[in-house]
């Protein structure tokens, strides 16, 4: 579900019956709208969120029967990279579960606000796979190598308070408040200096990528 209001674009994952598990169609729709937002000069901030939950990961049921070719087509890193490369600030507003590919989507954003009952983790290795959409790169940047190794190798799922303590999320709010707080932050970006925000974001990224 896409909403554009007062310079803020909200992309809400809406497959509530499957906890917003990321299937081909959902990712293709996400890709389409991210592409459009990237070209829309009116939009000054993006909020990614989900209906009831953020996202419980890649759609395991859809993945089970994929052959190699199908798996290559299903890979959604290119869509996440488009989100990562948006020049405007991006915020993930997390209620409920953000697991696996869902958490990878959240860490693709610049900022994360989660409700106190959110649960976050990378359970992939327990399923015999690995985080394949940027999590292995972005989690160590956010958490440090040690904590990222722990989360990914143990597949542990943490609550919002622990996620806040280790720097996985920026802010913890009351249940049901993640989106409204994300709007508060997004409004600051809409009222802010767009070039300064874009250059600050770009420079932080460049510093991380060059290791300096
Ligand atoms: N996929 C498909 N369906 C899912 C799902 C998922 N990840 N998570 C939940 N659902 C569905 C359930 O099947 C159920 O559907 P019905 O059976 O009712 O039709 C519905 O959502 C409600 O789920 P539950 O009945 O299980 O609800 P509970 O409250 O009891 O449990 C839960 C919630 C989130 C703890 C549980 O559903 C769960 O453990 N879900 C799976 C979480 C998970 O393992 N996520 C990681 C998926 S692996 C790659 C790119 C990306 C990835 C890998 C490689 N490459 C490009 C190489 C990413 C991988 C992943 O994300």
Tab-separated table of C-alpha atoms and ligand atoms in Angstrom:
chain	number	residue	atom	x	y	z
A	1	UNK	CA	0.000	0.000	0.000
A	2	UNK	CA	1.479	3.323	-1.057
A	3	UNK	CA	0.651	6.699	0.376
A	4	UNK	CA	2.264	10.001	-0.532
A	5	UNK	CA	1.410	12.896	1.757
A	6	UNK	CA	3.161	16.138	2.705
A	7	UNK	CA	6.435	15.079	1.089
A	8	UNK	CA	6.476	11.687	2.846
A	9	UNK	CA	6.040	8.424	0.963
A	10	UNK	CA	4.851	5.459	3.017
A	11	UNK	CA	5.289	1.956	1.655
A	12	UNK	CA	3.290	-0.503	3.706
A	13	UNK	CA	3.824	-4.220	3.165
A	14	UNK	CA	0.375	-5.737	3.091
A	15	UNK	CA	0.228	-9.538	3.209
A	16	UNK	CA	-1.038	-9.756	6.788
A	17	UNK	CA	-2.138	-13.405	6.516
A	18	UNK	CA	1.482	-14.391	5.837
A	19	UNK	CA	2.996	-11.844	8.245
A	20	UNK	CA	4.113	-9.881	5.163
A	21	UNK	CA	6.481	-12.660	4.084
A	22	UNK	CA	8.283	-11.393	1.021
A	23	UNK	CA	7.168	-13.247	-2.074
A	24	UNK	CA	7.933	-12.441	-5.692
A	25	UNK	CA	4.870	-10.260	-6.183
A	26	UNK	CA	5.399	-8.210	-3.029
A	27	UNK	CA	9.040	-7.578	-3.906
A	28	UNK	CA	8.190	-6.650	-7.504
A	29	UNK	CA	5.591	-4.158	-6.298
A	30	UNK	CA	8.062	-2.760	-3.783
A	31	UNK	CA	10.644	-2.415	-6.540
A	32	UNK	CA	8.217	-0.569	-8.796
A	33	UNK	CA	7.247	1.957	-6.133
A	34	UNK	CA	10.801	2.522	-4.870
A	35	UNK	CA	11.871	3.244	-8.447
A	36	UNK	CA	9.039	5.790	-8.784
A	37	UNK	CA	9.829	7.421	-5.432
A	38	UNK	CA	13.472	7.802	-6.440
A	39	UNK	CA	12.350	9.955	-9.374
A	40	UNK	CA	9.724	11.956	-7.499
A	41	UNK	CA	11.145	15.352	-6.560
A	42	UNK	CA	8.231	16.035	-4.196
A	43	UNK	CA	9.158	13.189	-1.855
A	44	UNK	CA	11.618	14.117	0.890
A	45	UNK	CA	11.438	11.055	3.166
A	46	UNK	CA	10.322	7.425	2.931
A	47	UNK	CA	8.766	5.239	5.618
A	48	UNK	CA	8.715	1.482	5.175
A	49	UNK	CA	6.288	-0.364	7.377
A	50	UNK	CA	3.978	-3.362	7.415
A	51	UNK	CA	0.438	-4.299	8.279
A	52	UNK	CA	0.452	-5.710	11.852
A	53	UNK	CA	4.017	-7.046	11.480
A	54	UNK	CA	6.968	-5.597	9.612
A	55	UNK	CA	7.861	-8.803	7.726
A	56	UNK	CA	8.540	-12.376	8.911
A	57	UNK	CA	11.159	-12.915	6.217
A	58	UNK	CA	11.353	-14.233	2.723
A	59	UNK	CA	8.383	-16.424	1.855
A	60	UNK	CA	9.659	-19.824	2.968
A	61	UNK	CA	6.769	-21.679	1.366
A	62	UNK	CA	7.570	-20.096	-1.999
A	63	UNK	CA	11.300	-20.788	-1.603
A	64	UNK	CA	11.036	-24.497	-0.862
A	65	UNK	CA	10.435	-25.654	-4.442
A	66	UNK	CA	12.705	-23.206	-6.264
A	67	UNK	CA	15.359	-24.573	-8.614
A	68	UNK	CA	18.577	-22.627	-9.181
A	69	UNK	CA	17.090	-20.481	-11.918
A	70	UNK	CA	13.988	-19.783	-9.849
A	71	UNK	CA	16.162	-18.838	-6.874
A	72	UNK	CA	18.120	-16.376	-8.997
A	73	UNK	CA	14.896	-14.749	-10.157
A	74	UNK	CA	13.529	-14.677	-6.607
A	75	UNK	CA	16.650	-12.971	-5.202
A	76	UNK	CA	15.599	-9.497	-4.124
A	77	UNK	CA	18.893	-7.848	-3.285
A	78	UNK	CA	18.585	-5.539	-6.298
A	79	UNK	CA	15.361	-4.099	-4.882
A	80	UNK	CA	16.901	-3.621	-1.434
A	81	UNK	CA	19.882	-1.961	-3.082
A	82	UNK	CA	17.528	0.515	-4.742
A	83	UNK	CA	16.159	1.385	-1.308
A	84	UNK	CA	19.682	1.659	0.111
A	85	UNK	CA	20.626	3.981	-2.742
A	86	UNK	CA	17.686	6.367	-2.352
A	87	UNK	CA	19.130	9.809	-1.741
A	88	UNK	CA	16.439	10.851	0.733
A	89	UNK	CA	16.241	9.579	4.331
A	90	UNK	CA	14.489	6.236	4.845
A	91	UNK	CA	12.900	4.985	8.068
A	92	UNK	CA	11.663	1.496	8.938
A	93	UNK	CA	8.675	1.571	11.317
A	94	UNK	CA	8.540	-1.866	12.931
A	95	UNK	CA	5.652	-3.506	14.761
A	96	UNK	CA	5.719	-7.229	15.521
A	97	UNK	CA	8.154	-9.434	13.638
A	98	UNK	CA	11.085	-8.288	11.523
A	99	UNK	CA	12.842	-11.548	10.709
A	100	UNK	CA	15.250	-12.769	8.067
A	101	UNK	CA	14.686	-10.896	4.822
A	102	UNK	CA	12.308	-8.641	6.766
A	103	UNK	CA	15.109	-7.513	9.072
A	104	UNK	CA	17.394	-7.182	6.058
A	105	UNK	CA	14.827	-4.787	4.616
A	106	UNK	CA	14.776	-2.837	7.882
A	107	UNK	CA	18.570	-2.523	8.049
A	108	UNK	CA	18.564	-1.327	4.448
A	109	UNK	CA	16.824	1.801	5.772
A	110	UNK	CA	18.767	4.655	7.372
A	111	UNK	CA	16.801	4.570	10.641
A	112	UNK	CA	14.645	2.078	12.559
A	113	UNK	CA	11.870	2.762	15.053
A	114	UNK	CA	10.313	-0.294	16.683
A	115	UNK	CA	7.505	-0.914	19.110
A	116	UNK	CA	8.399	-2.458	22.456
A	117	UNK	CA	6.826	-5.790	21.462
A	118	UNK	CA	8.782	-6.092	18.213
A	119	UNK	CA	10.946	-9.162	17.643
A	120	UNK	CA	13.955	-8.974	15.390
A	121	UNK	CA	16.401	-11.588	14.170
A	122	UNK	CA	18.111	-13.504	11.429
A	123	UNK	CA	16.834	-17.106	11.733
A	124	UNK	CA	18.135	-18.110	8.272
A	125	UNK	CA	21.003	-20.385	9.311
A	126	UNK	CA	18.526	-22.504	11.269
A	127	UNK	CA	16.756	-23.095	7.948
A	128	UNK	CA	19.966	-24.099	6.196
A	129	UNK	CA	20.331	-20.805	4.332
A	130	UNK	CA	21.992	-17.465	5.032
A	131	UNK	CA	20.835	-13.855	4.977
A	132	UNK	CA	21.168	-13.118	1.262
A	133	UNK	CA	19.869	-9.590	0.811
A	134	UNK	CA	22.465	-7.379	2.453
A	135	UNK	CA	22.163	-8.416	6.099
A	136	UNK	CA	25.659	-9.898	6.241
A	137	UNK	CA	27.088	-6.528	5.202
A	138	UNK	CA	24.770	-4.071	6.922
A	139	UNK	CA	24.390	-5.851	10.287
A	140	UNK	CA	28.160	-5.768	11.011
A	141	UNK	CA	28.182	-2.064	10.075
A	142	UNK	CA	25.375	-1.351	12.528
A	143	UNK	CA	26.250	-3.726	15.363
A	144	UNK	CA	29.948	-4.438	14.950
A	145	UNK	CA	31.269	-7.769	13.696
A	146	UNK	CA	30.999	-9.563	17.030
A	147	UNK	CA	27.294	-8.928	17.640
A	148	UNK	CA	26.417	-9.450	13.974
A	149	UNK	CA	28.210	-12.824	14.009
A	150	UNK	CA	26.292	-13.759	17.142
A	151	UNK	CA	22.914	-12.789	15.725
A	152	UNK	CA	23.457	-14.408	12.334
A	153	UNK	CA	25.313	-17.589	13.400
A	154	UNK	CA	23.078	-18.305	16.397
A	155	UNK	CA	19.949	-17.139	14.579
A	156	UNK	CA	18.851	-15.521	17.805
A	157	UNK	CA	15.718	-13.398	17.915
A	158	UNK	CA	15.865	-10.346	20.161
A	159	UNK	CA	13.192	-8.114	21.636
A	160	UNK	CA	13.045	-4.378	20.994
A	161	UNK	CA	14.805	-3.472	24.253
A	162	UNK	CA	17.815	-5.623	23.384
A	163	UNK	CA	17.670	-4.374	19.763
A	164	UNK	CA	17.857	-0.825	21.129
A	165	UNK	CA	20.687	-1.694	23.495
A	166	UNK	CA	22.863	-3.109	20.706
A	167	UNK	CA	22.066	-0.330	18.233
A	168	UNK	CA	19.920	-2.373	15.887
A	169	UNK	CA	17.086	0.119	16.274
A	170	UNK	CA	17.272	3.858	16.912
A	171	UNK	CA	14.209	4.198	19.100
A	172	UNK	CA	11.726	2.023	20.963
A	173	UNK	CA	8.137	3.199	21.345
A	174	UNK	CA	4.870	1.914	22.784
A	175	UNK	CA	3.057	-0.768	20.753
A	176	UNK	CA	1.171	0.785	17.846
A	177	UNK	CA	3.283	3.966	17.875
A	178	UNK	CA	6.134	3.031	15.513
A	179	UNK	CA	4.541	4.532	12.433
A	180	UNK	CA	3.408	7.790	14.071
A	181	UNK	CA	6.879	8.334	15.518
A	182	UNK	CA	8.387	7.630	12.093
A	183	UNK	CA	6.090	10.315	10.670
A	184	UNK	CA	7.368	12.742	13.343
A	185	UNK	CA	10.936	12.071	12.231
A	186	UNK	CA	10.027	12.205	8.539
A	187	UNK	CA	8.392	15.614	9.079
A	188	UNK	CA	11.711	16.894	10.382
A	189	UNK	CA	13.313	15.780	7.125
A	190	UNK	CA	10.571	17.436	5.073
A	191	UNK	CA	11.145	20.683	7.007
A	192	UNK	CA	14.933	20.291	6.829
A	193	UNK	CA	17.505	21.256	4.234
A	194	UNK	CA	17.247	18.596	1.513
A	195	UNK	CA	20.709	18.999	0.017
A	196	UNK	CA	22.365	18.953	3.451
A	197	UNK	CA	20.466	15.774	4.375
A	198	UNK	CA	21.341	14.071	1.112
A	199	UNK	CA	25.003	15.048	1.305
A	200	UNK	CA	25.257	13.974	4.950
A	201	UNK	CA	23.740	10.582	4.108
A	202	UNK	CA	25.961	10.147	1.070
A	203	UNK	CA	29.098	11.146	2.975
A	204	UNK	CA	28.389	8.766	5.860
A	205	UNK	CA	27.921	5.960	3.327
A	206	UNK	CA	31.082	6.835	1.408
A	207	UNK	CA	33.098	6.897	4.621
A	208	UNK	CA	31.822	3.436	5.563
A	209	UNK	CA	32.429	2.009	2.115
A	210	UNK	CA	35.971	3.374	1.895
A	211	UNK	CA	36.706	2.334	5.486
A	212	UNK	CA	37.832	5.854	6.407
B	1	LIG	N1	7.149	-17.344	4.871
B	1	LIG	C1	5.902	-17.772	4.548
B	1	LIG	N2	4.860	-17.754	5.395
B	1	LIG	C2	5.082	-17.276	6.624
B	1	LIG	C3	6.350	-16.801	7.047
B	1	LIG	C4	7.424	-16.847	6.100
B	1	LIG	N3	8.663	-16.389	6.376
B	1	LIG	N4	6.248	-16.398	8.327
B	1	LIG	C5	4.975	-16.601	8.695
B	1	LIG	N5	4.262	-17.125	7.683
B	1	LIG	C6	2.846	-17.505	7.657
B	1	LIG	C7	2.617	-18.833	8.354
B	1	LIG	O1	2.892	-19.913	7.478
B	1	LIG	C8	1.156	-18.725	8.703
B	1	LIG	O2	0.398	-18.961	7.533
B	1	LIG	P1	-0.830	-20.047	7.547
B	1	LIG	O3	-0.198	-21.330	7.931
B	1	LIG	O4	-1.797	-19.515	8.587
B	1	LIG	O5	-1.351	-19.998	6.148
B	1	LIG	C9	1.005	-17.251	9.060
B	1	LIG	O6	2.093	-16.575	8.441
B	1	LIG	C10	1.068	-16.987	10.550
B	1	LIG	O7	2.244	-17.624	11.030
B	1	LIG	P2	2.227	-18.580	12.329
B	1	LIG	O8	0.962	-19.329	12.437
B	1	LIG	O9	3.513	-19.336	12.294
B	1	LIG	O10	2.263	-17.467	13.484
B	1	LIG	P3	2.961	-17.575	14.911
B	1	LIG	O11	2.542	-16.342	15.639
B	1	LIG	O12	2.699	-18.892	15.560
B	1	LIG	O13	4.534	-17.495	14.612
B	1	LIG	C11	6.524	-16.624	13.573
B	1	LIG	C12	5.089	-16.340	14.055
B	1	LIG	C13	7.036	-15.370	12.848
B	1	LIG	C14	7.434	-16.903	14.813
B	1	LIG	C15	6.534	-17.862	12.651
B	1	LIG	O14	5.532	-17.684	11.648
B	1	LIG	C16	7.848	-18.087	11.985
B	1	LIG	O15	8.785	-18.598	12.584
B	1	LIG	N6	7.928	-17.705	10.689
B	1	LIG	C17	9.136	-17.932	9.901
B	1	LIG	C18	10.185	-16.924	10.267
B	1	LIG	C19	11.462	-17.129	9.478
B	1	LIG	O16	12.103	-18.196	9.583
B	1	LIG	N7	11.845	-16.118	8.712
B	1	LIG	C20	13.075	-16.203	7.944
B	1	LIG	C21	12.765	-16.694	6.570
B	1	LIG	S1	14.236	-17.023	5.640
B	1	LIG	C22	18.446	-14.708	-0.161
B	1	LIG	C23	17.648	-13.604	0.063
B	1	LIG	C24	16.901	-13.541	1.223
B	1	LIG	C25	16.908	-14.574	2.133
B	1	LIG	C26	17.720	-15.675	1.898
B	1	LIG	C27	18.511	-15.738	0.752
B	1	LIG	N8	19.216	-14.807	-1.396
B	1	LIG	C28	19.064	-13.787	-2.388
B	1	LIG	C29	20.184	-15.820	-1.556
B	1	LIG	C30	16.046	-14.495	3.265
B	1	LIG	C31	15.624	-15.608	3.892
B	1	LIG	C32	14.617	-15.515	4.926
B	1	LIG	O17	14.057	-14.501	5.252
